[in-house]
mmCIF file of C-alpha atoms in Angstrom:
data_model
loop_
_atom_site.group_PDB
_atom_site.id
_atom_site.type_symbol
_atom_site.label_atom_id
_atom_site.label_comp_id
_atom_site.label_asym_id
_atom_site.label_seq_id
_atom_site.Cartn_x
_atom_site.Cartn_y
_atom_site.Cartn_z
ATOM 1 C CA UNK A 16 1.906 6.233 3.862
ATOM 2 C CA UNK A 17 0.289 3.574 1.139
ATOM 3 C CA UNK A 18 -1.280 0.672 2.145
ATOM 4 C CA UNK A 19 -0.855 -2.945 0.205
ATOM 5 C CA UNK A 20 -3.500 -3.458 -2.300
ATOM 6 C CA UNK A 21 -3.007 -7.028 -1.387
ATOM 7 C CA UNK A 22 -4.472 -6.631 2.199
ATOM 8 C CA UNK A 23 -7.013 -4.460 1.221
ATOM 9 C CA UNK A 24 -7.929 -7.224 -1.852
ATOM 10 C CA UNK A 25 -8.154 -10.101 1.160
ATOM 11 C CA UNK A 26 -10.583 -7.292 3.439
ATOM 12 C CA UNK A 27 -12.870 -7.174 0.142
ATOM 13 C CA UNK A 28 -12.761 -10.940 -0.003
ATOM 14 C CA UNK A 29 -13.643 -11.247 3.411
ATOM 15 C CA UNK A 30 -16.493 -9.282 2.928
ATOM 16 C CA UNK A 31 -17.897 -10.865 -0.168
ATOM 17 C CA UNK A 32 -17.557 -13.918 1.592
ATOM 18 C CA UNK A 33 -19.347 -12.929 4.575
ATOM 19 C CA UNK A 34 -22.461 -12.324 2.844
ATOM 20 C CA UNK A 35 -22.227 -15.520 0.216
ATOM 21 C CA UNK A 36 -21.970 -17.322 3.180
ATOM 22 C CA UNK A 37 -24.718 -15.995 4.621
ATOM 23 C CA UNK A 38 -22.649 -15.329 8.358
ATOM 24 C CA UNK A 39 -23.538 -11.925 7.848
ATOM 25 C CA UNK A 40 -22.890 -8.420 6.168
ATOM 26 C CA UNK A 41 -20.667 -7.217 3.701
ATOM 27 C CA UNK A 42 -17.410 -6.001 5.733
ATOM 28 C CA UNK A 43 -14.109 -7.618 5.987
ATOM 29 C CA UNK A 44 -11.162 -6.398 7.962
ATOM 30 C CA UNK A 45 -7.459 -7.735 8.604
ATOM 31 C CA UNK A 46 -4.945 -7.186 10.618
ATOM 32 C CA UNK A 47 -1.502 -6.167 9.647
ATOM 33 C CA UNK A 48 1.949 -6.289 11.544
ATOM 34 C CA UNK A 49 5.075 -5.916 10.226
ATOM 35 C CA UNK A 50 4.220 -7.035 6.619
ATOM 36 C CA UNK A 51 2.250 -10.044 8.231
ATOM 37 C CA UNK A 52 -1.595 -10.494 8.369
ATOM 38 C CA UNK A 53 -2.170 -11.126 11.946
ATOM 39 C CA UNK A 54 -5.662 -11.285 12.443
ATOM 40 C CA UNK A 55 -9.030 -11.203 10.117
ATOM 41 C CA UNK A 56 -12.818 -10.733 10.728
ATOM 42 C CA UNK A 57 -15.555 -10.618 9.125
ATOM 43 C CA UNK A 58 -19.152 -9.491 10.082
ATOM 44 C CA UNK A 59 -20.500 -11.725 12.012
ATOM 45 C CA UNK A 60 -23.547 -9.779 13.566
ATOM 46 C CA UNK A 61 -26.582 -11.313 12.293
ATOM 47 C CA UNK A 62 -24.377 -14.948 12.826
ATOM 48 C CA UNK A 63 -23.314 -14.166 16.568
ATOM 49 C CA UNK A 64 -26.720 -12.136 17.200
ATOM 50 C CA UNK A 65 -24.087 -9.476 18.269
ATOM 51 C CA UNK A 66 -24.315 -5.859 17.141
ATOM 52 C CA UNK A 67 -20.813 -5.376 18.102
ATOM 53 C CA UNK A 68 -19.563 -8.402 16.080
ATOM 54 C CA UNK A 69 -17.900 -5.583 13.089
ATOM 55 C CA UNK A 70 -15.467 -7.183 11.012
ATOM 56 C CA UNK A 71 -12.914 -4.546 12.426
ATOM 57 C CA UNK A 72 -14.179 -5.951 16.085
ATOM 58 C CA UNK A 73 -14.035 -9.065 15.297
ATOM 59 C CA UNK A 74 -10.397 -8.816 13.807
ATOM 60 C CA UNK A 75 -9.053 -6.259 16.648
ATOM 61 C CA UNK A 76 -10.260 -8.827 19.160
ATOM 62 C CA UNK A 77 -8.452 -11.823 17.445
ATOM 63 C CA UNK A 78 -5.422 -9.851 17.319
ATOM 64 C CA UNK A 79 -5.091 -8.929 20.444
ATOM 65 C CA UNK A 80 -5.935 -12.381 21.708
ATOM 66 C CA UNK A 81 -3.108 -13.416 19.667
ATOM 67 C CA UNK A 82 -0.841 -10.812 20.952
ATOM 68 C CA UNK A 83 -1.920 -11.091 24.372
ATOM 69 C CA UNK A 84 -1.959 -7.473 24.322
ATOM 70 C CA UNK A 85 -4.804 -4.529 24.340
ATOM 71 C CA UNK A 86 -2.341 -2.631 22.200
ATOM 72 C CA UNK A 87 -1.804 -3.168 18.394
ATOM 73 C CA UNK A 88 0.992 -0.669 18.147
ATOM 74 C CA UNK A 89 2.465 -0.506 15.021
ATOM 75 C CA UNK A 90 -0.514 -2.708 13.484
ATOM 76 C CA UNK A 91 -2.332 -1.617 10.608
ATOM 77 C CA UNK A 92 -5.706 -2.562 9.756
ATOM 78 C CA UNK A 93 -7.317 -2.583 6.097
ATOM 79 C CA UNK A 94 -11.215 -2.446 6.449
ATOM 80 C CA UNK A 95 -13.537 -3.207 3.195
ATOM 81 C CA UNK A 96 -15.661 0.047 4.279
ATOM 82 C CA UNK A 97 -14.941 3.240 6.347
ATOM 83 C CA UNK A 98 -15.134 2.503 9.914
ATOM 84 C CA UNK A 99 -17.898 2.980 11.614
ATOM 85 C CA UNK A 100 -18.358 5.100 14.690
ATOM 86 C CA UNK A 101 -17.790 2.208 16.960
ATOM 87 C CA UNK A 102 -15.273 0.382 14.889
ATOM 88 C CA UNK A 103 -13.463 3.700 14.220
ATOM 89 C CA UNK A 104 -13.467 4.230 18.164
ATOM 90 C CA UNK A 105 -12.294 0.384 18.573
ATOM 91 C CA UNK A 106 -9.088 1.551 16.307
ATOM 92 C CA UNK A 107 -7.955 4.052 18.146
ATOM 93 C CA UNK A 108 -8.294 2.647 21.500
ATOM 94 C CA UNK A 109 -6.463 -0.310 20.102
ATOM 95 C CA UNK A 110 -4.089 2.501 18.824
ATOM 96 C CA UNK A 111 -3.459 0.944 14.983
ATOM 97 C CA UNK A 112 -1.041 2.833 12.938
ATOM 98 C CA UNK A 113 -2.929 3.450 10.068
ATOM 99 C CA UNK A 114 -6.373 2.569 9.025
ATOM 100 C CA UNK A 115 -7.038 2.058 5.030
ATOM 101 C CA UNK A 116 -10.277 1.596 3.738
ATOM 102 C CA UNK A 117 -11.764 0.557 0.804
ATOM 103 C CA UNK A 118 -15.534 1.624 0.588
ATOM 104 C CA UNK A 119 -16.755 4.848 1.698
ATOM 105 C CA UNK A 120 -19.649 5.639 4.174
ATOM 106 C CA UNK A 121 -21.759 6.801 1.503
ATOM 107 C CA UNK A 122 -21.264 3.489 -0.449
ATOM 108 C CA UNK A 123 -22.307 1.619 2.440
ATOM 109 C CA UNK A 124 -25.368 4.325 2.997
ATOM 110 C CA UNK A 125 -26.203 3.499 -0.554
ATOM 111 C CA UNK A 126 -26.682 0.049 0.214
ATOM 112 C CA UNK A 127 -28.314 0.623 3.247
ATOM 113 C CA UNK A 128 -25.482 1.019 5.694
ATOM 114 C CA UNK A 129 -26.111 4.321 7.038
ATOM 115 C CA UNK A 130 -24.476 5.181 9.883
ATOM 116 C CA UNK A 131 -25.239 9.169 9.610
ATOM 117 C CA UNK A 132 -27.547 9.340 11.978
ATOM 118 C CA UNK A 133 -24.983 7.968 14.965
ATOM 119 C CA UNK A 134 -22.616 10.551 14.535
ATOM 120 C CA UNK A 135 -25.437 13.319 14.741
ATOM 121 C CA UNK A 136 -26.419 11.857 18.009
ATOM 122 C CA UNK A 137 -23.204 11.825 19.533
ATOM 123 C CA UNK A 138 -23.342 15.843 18.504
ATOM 124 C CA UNK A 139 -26.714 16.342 19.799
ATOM 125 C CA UNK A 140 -27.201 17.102 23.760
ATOM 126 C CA UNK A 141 -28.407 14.318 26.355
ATOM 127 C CA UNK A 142 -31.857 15.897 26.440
ATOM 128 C CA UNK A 143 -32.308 15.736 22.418
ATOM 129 C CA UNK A 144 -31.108 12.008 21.352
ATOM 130 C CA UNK A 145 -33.606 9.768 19.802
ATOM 131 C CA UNK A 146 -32.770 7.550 23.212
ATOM 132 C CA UNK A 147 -33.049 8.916 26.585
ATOM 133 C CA UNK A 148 -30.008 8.836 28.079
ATOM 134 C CA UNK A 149 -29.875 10.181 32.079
ATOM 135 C CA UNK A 150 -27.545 10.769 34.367
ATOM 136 C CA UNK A 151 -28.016 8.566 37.684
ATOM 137 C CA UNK A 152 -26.133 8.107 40.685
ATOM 138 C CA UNK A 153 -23.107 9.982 39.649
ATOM 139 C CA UNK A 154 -22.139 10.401 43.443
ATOM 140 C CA UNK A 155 -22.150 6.953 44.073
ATOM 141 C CA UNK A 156 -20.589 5.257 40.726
ATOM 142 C CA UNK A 157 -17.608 7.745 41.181
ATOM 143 C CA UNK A 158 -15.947 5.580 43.745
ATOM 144 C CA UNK A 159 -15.370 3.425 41.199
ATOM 145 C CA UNK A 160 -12.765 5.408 39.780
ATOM 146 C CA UNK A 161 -11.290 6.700 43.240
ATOM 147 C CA UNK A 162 -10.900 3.009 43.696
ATOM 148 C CA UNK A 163 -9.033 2.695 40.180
ATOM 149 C CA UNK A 164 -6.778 5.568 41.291
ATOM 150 C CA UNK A 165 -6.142 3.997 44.766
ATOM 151 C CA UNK A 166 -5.505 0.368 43.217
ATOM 152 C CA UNK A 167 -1.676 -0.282 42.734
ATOM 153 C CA UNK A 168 -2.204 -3.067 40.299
ATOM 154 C CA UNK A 169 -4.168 -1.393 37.809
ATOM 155 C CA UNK A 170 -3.012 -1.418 34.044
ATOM 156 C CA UNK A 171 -2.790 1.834 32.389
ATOM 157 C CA UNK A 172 -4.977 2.256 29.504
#
């Protein structure tokens, strides 16, 4: 599978953009269906004061929006950098196609993008991460999901 250079130029754009403009860093990410650019982002973190506001966020969420859909099957998405952990989770729940990239993860380490140290958490065990993270409740907040499997009107996922 190859990827049009043209989408990937526009992600790059994007991304330049975003930090000319000063809306914030340098990632750009669009949208592809069928040949057509459905959605675009750009990173808008430092503008939205959201950490969550990734150009592949930002363009997954426009997309669907304009889908009125959760799904992007048979989407493709062209991303100015590698995906980060939480973009690259964002893809797949959104279940793209294909992702192309331009820039790598070390590029974006190199200019002070590094996002290294998330994946070695997500390795390391509860008890070891740089953030506590403790388990609470579990006995109570698993109703919640015998209520999911009891509700008829739920939406598969």
């Amino acid at each position: 599978m190859q990827g049009n250079p043209i989408f990937m130029q526009q992600a790059i754009e994007l991304a330049t953009e975003s930090v000319i403009s000063g809306r914030g860093g340098p990632f750009g990410a669009v949208v592809v269906h069928n040949g057509e650019v459905l959605a675009t982002g750009s990173n808008m973190v430092t503008a939205n004061n959201d950490p969550t506001a990734h150009a592949e966020v930002v363009a997954i969420r426009s997309a669907c929006a304009k889908l009125g859909t959760f799904v992007l099957d048979g989407c493709e998405i062209y991303t100015s950098c590698e995906p980060c952990p939480m973009c690259l989770a964002a893809i797949y729940w959104a279940r793209c196609a294909a992702i192309f990239y331009g820039s790598t993860a070390a590029d974006a380490a190199d200019a002070g993008f590094d996002d290294a140290f998330l994946y070695e958490e997500i390795q390391r065990p509860h008890e070891r991460r740089s953030i506590p993270i403790i388990n609470l409740l579990r006995e109570n907040a698993i109703s919640s999901f015998n209520a999911w499997r009891e509700y008829a009107g739920r939406i598969e996922y």
